[in-house]
C-alpha positions as a printed NumPy array, in Angstrom:
array([[  0.   ,   0.   ,   0.   ],
       [  1.251,   3.473,  -0.902],
       [  0.192,   6.077,   1.685],
       [  0.47 ,   9.804,   1.015],
       [  0.863,  11.455,   4.418],
       [ -0.038,  15.148,   3.976],
       [  0.578,  17.574,   6.825],
       [  1.184,  21.261,   7.53 ],
       [  3.568,  20.332,  10.349],
       [  6.922,  22.123,  10.194],
       [  9.335,  19.207,  10.084],
       [ 12.909,  19.422,  11.289],
       [ 12.041,  20.722,  14.747],
       [ 11.501,  18.838,  17.973],
       [  7.881,  19.556,  18.898],
       [  5.338,  16.917,  19.802],
       [  3.591,  17.192,  16.429],
       [  6.881,  16.575,  14.584],
       [  7.599,  13.503,  16.7  ],
       [  4.062,  12.222,  16.17 ],
       [  4.255,  12.553,  12.383],
       [  7.794,  11.144,  12.168],
       [  7.216,   8.085,  14.323],
       [  3.903,   7.217,  12.681],
       [  5.398,   7.519,   9.192],
       [  8.345,   5.284,  10.1  ],
       [  6.091,   2.749,  11.811],
       [  3.857,   2.521,   8.723],
       [  6.99 ,   1.719,   6.705],
       [  7.925,  -0.997,   9.204],
       [  4.455,  -2.444,   8.703],
       [  5.207,  -2.813,   4.99 ],
       [  3.658,   0.333,   3.503],
       [  5.282,   2.825,   1.158],
       [  4.99 ,   6.308,   2.635],
       [  5.358,   9.68 ,   0.932],
       [  5.433,  12.504,   3.476],
       [  4.379,  15.912,   2.141],
       [  5.058,  18.586,   4.75 ],
       [  6.596,  21.972,   5.514],
       [ 10.333,  21.349,   5.358],
       [ 12.1  ,  18.002,   5.594],
       [ 12.631,  15.801,   8.649],
       [ 16.043,  16.154,  10.263],
       [ 17.419,  13.521,  10.493],
       [ 15.72 ,  11.883,   7.481],
       [ 13.087,   9.243,   8.233],
       [ 14.056,   5.673,   7.452],
       [ 12.318,   4.428,   4.305],
       [ 10.079,   7.509,   3.978],
       [ 10.037,   9.677,   0.837],
       [  9.905,  13.301,   2.037],
       [  8.588,  16.211,  -0.041],
       [  9.178,  19.817,   1.094],
       [  6.077,  21.864,   0.215],
       [  7.454,  25.169,   1.514],
       [  7.511,  27.152,   4.732],
       [  5.447,  29.724,   6.584],
       [  7.153,  33.105,   7.03 ],
       [  6.477,  34.305,  10.56 ],
       [  7.236,  38.026,  10.141],
       [  4.114,  40.13 ,   9.679],
       [  0.494,  39.015,  10.028],
       [ -0.428,  39.242,   6.342],
       [  2.852,  37.653,   5.224],
       [  2.171,  34.736,   7.542],
       [ -1.376,  34.334,   6.209],
       [ -0.156,  34.495,   2.594],
       [  2.664,  31.967,   3.063],
       [  0.355,  29.676,   5.045],
       [ -2.202,  29.721,   2.208],
       [  0.602,  29.058,  -0.261],
       [  1.756,  26.083,   1.817],
       [ -1.748,  24.6  ,   1.821],
       [ -1.953,  25.   ,  -1.965],
       [  1.463,  23.431,  -2.512],
       [  0.637,  20.445,  -0.324],
       [ -2.585,  19.883,  -2.267],
       [ -0.756,  20.157,  -5.602],
       [  1.846,  17.637,  -4.46 ],
       [ -0.953,  15.242,  -3.501],
       [ -2.546,  15.684,  -6.944],
       [  0.781,  14.883,  -8.633],
       [  1.024,  11.572,  -6.755],
       [ -2.599,  10.444,  -6.774],
       [ -2.174,   8.006,  -9.672],
       [  0.568,   6.115,  -7.804],
       [ -1.1  ,   6.129,  -4.383],
       [ -3.74 ,   4.153,  -2.519],
       [ -4.818,   6.425,   0.337],
       [ -4.342,   9.974,   1.676],
       [ -3.681,  10.31 ,   5.398],
       [ -3.698,  13.617,   7.288],
       [ -4.029,  14.953,  10.816],
       [ -4.672,  18.592,   9.817],
       [ -8.322,  19.662,   9.838],
       [ -7.838,  22.308,   7.119],
       [ -6.103,  19.874,   4.76 ],
       [ -8.619,  17.152,   5.542],
       [-11.436,  19.596,   4.759],
       [-10.125,  20.257,   1.223],
       [ -9.002,  16.684,   0.573],
       [-12.24 ,  15.111,   1.762],
       [-14.442,  17.632,  -0.071],
       [-12.545,  17.031,  -3.328],
       [-11.897,  13.317,  -2.843],
       [-13.658,  12.565,  -6.139],
       [-11.021,  14.672,  -7.869],
       [ -8.211,  12.851,  -6.086],
       [ -9.983,   9.499,  -6.541],
       [ -8.422,   8.286,  -3.32 ],
       [ -9.896,   7.501,   0.104],
       [ -9.085,  10.105,   2.754],
       [ -8.256,   9.112,   6.332],
       [ -8.452,  11.936,   8.898],
       [ -6.68 ,  11.479,  12.223],
       [ -8.292,  13.559,  14.985],
       [ -5.84 ,  14.21 ,  17.822],
       [ -7.855,  16.934,  19.475],
       [-10.7  ,  19.346,  18.89 ],
       [ -9.108,  22.291,  17.075],
       [-11.829,  24.694,  18.186],
       [-10.958,  24.115,  21.837],
       [ -7.222,  24.414,  21.192],
       [ -7.675,  27.676,  19.257],
       [ -9.675,  29.171,  22.106],
       [ -6.861,  28.359,  24.551],
       [ -4.106,  29.667,  22.284],
       [ -5.596,  32.917,  20.965],
       [ -7.734,  34.213,  23.83 ],
       [-11.383,  35.187,  23.928],
       [-11.716,  37.738,  21.093],
       [ -9.357,  36.551,  18.355],
       [ -9.79 ,  32.956,  19.479],
       [-13.511,  33.188,  18.739],
       [-12.849,  33.789,  15.041],
       [-10.069,  31.22 ,  14.752],
       [-12.264,  28.795,  16.68 ],
       [-15.172,  29.313,  14.262],
       [-12.966,  28.684,  11.216],
       [-11.355,  25.641,  12.831],
       [-14.692,  24.21 ,  13.858],
       [-16.144,  24.626,  10.354],
       [-13.107,  22.951,   8.764],
       [-13.159,  20.152,  11.328],
       [-16.877,  19.51 ,  10.841],
       [-16.549,  19.421,   7.036],
       [-13.524,  17.127,   7.198],
       [-15.202,  14.787,   9.685],
       [-18.379,  14.515,   7.632],
       [-16.67 ,  13.884,   4.28 ],
       [-13.573,  11.828,   5.142],
       [-13.805,   8.145,   4.303],
       [-12.399,   7.118,   7.675],
       [-11.606,   8.854,  10.95 ],
       [ -8.977,   7.802,  13.47 ],
       [ -9.774,   9.229,  16.933],
       [ -7.142,   9.063,  19.653],
       [ -9.76 ,   8.949,  22.431],
       [-13.305,   7.675,  22.829],
       [-14.278,  11.169,  24.041],
       [-13.252,  12.736,  20.723],
       [-15.2  ,  10.044,  18.865],
       [-18.304,  10.838,  20.933],
       [-18.038,  14.583,  20.18 ],
       [-17.712,  13.888,  16.442],
       [-20.729,  11.609,  16.635],
       [-22.959,  13.834,  18.801],
       [-22.019,  17.322,  17.545],
       [-20.934,  16.677,  13.95 ],
       [-23.228,  13.762,  13.152],
       [-20.462,  11.399,  12.015],
       [-21.683,   7.769,  11.827],
       [-19.858,   5.598,  14.407],
       [-19.09 ,   2.947,  11.774],
       [-16.768,   5.406,   9.985],
       [-14.662,   5.997,  13.106],
       [-12.019,   3.969,  14.896],
       [-10.446,   4.717,  18.268],
       [ -6.664,   4.207,  18.224],
       [ -5.058,   5.65 ,  21.375],
       [ -1.714,   7.414,  21.165],
       [  1.089,   4.955,  21.851],
       [  4.62 ,   4.979,  23.193],
       [  7.811,   4.338,  21.255],
       [  9.079,   1.255,  23.08 ],
       [ 12.444,   1.532,  21.359],
       [ 12.949,   4.832,  23.182],
       [ 10.994,   4.453,  26.443],
       [ 11.486,   1.316,  28.499],
       [ 11.269,   0.554,  32.242],
       [ 14.195,  -1.847,  31.908],
       [ 16.822,   0.507,  33.345],
       [ 19.715,  -0.997,  35.369],
       [ 19.394,  -0.376,  39.112],
       [ 22.771,   1.386,  39.288],
       [ 21.685,   3.807,  36.531],
       [ 18.464,   4.601,  38.398],
       [ 20.428,   5.314,  41.579],
       [ 22.793,   7.59 ,  39.666],
       [ 19.892,   9.548,  38.14 ],
       [ 18.216,   9.954,  41.528],
       [ 21.419,  11.417,  42.977],
       [ 21.773,  13.823,  40.049],
       [ 18.177,  15.034,  40.533],
       [ 18.366,  15.194,  44.339],
       [ 15.79 ,  12.452,  44.83 ],
       [ 16.175,  10.358,  47.967],
       [ 16.411,   6.555,  47.6  ],
       [ 13.027,   5.961,  49.273],
       [ 11.122,   8.75 ,  47.495],
       [  8.322,   7.708,  45.156],
       [  8.305,   9.658,  41.882],
       [  5.297,  10.848,  39.907],
       [  6.542,  11.894,  36.455],
       [  4.806,  13.898,  33.744],
       [  6.68 ,  13.713,  30.44 ],
       [  5.329,  15.657,  27.477],
       [  4.471,  19.017,  25.98 ],
       [  3.716,  21.945,  28.258],
       [  0.789,  23.32 ,  26.246],
       [ -2.48 ,  24.842,  27.529],
       [ -4.573,  21.786,  26.654],
       [ -2.327,  19.484,  28.728],
       [ -3.576,  21.207,  31.931],
       [ -0.446,  20.375,  33.945],
       [ -1.505,  23.259,  36.203],
       [ -4.101,  21.019,  37.852],
       [ -1.385,  18.464,  38.635],
       [  0.852,  21.173,  40.144],
       [ -2.003,  22.578,  42.248],
       [ -2.883,  19.106,  43.514],
       [  0.749,  18.486,  44.447],
       [  0.836,  21.777,  46.363],
       [ -2.324,  20.959,  48.314],
       [ -1.263,  17.429,  49.198],
       [  2.323,  18.526,  50.049],
       [  3.898,  15.557,  48.365],
       [  7.405,  16.145,  49.75 ],
       [  6.17 ,  15.567,  53.32 ],
       [  4.894,  12.161,  52.206],
       [  8.093,  11.068,  50.512],
       [  6.722,  11.709,  47.027],
       [  8.366,  13.809,  44.281],
       [  6.534,  15.33 ,  41.318],
       [  8.843,  15.485,  38.294],
       [  7.749,  17.45 ,  35.207],
       [  9.879,  17.01 ,  32.068],
       [  9.015,  18.863,  28.882],
       [  8.819,  22.207,  27.156],
       [  6.205,  24.472,  25.605],
       [  4.53 ,  27.846,  25.797],
       [  3.268,  27.259,  29.358],
       [  6.616,  26.224,  30.807],
       [  7.575,  29.504,  32.528],
       [  4.098,  30.048,  33.933],
       [  3.956,  26.542,  35.389],
       [  7.512,  26.808,  36.745],
       [  6.459,  29.978,  38.626],
       [  3.328,  28.224,  39.868],
       [  5.385,  25.265,  41.134],
       [  7.744,  27.606,  43.012],
       [  4.819,  29.483,  44.579],
       [  3.076,  26.324,  45.763]])
């Protein structure tokens, strides 16, 4: 099977979305598929067995320049998909805007479209852009998400809750949706760490031998709501109970949550 993986993700960085796209593309190759990744930029380092197509980049300086280059990126991704439709079997995307265009025009592409729904873009936009501007971005995102969900041939939802929202609010038939939870790269994360290495790490981090450790590892973005975890830790006073809360990650909320942890 030849899968065209179309995304607006800026490859080459180290964000959670880049890791998600990269690891899924490589895993599909390991499962025996041919994968062509069409994205903004190229993965660095290159992905094993994955053909990568650079569709262009978004220029961040100036509001209108950003909007123009973003629109150009969307167009270039779509054109690259059109060029490869005769040699492909399915189009896969996790971007609501791309899925909206691809699913609406799937008769033109003559390929089934699979839309992976990682989160509800309307909710994320509201958190990122605030009340006023977020309302407009939220409305656009919600319209694109609804159109994509209704017209895509198949939807992959990472939680049952997302599936239920798509069913109840967008009217998507349950038989067109599958729930596939986000996984863990077992080649990278494993509990099989030698005891002496664990002891060394505890010393480096100032963790006592008998302390229990609660660890959050991931992006520090508004929708992760790590603040609730920090507040709970402050109220329970974990240190007095021999428990350490360890938060490892980065993102736009990092400084705010660091300040909150110090205060509590």
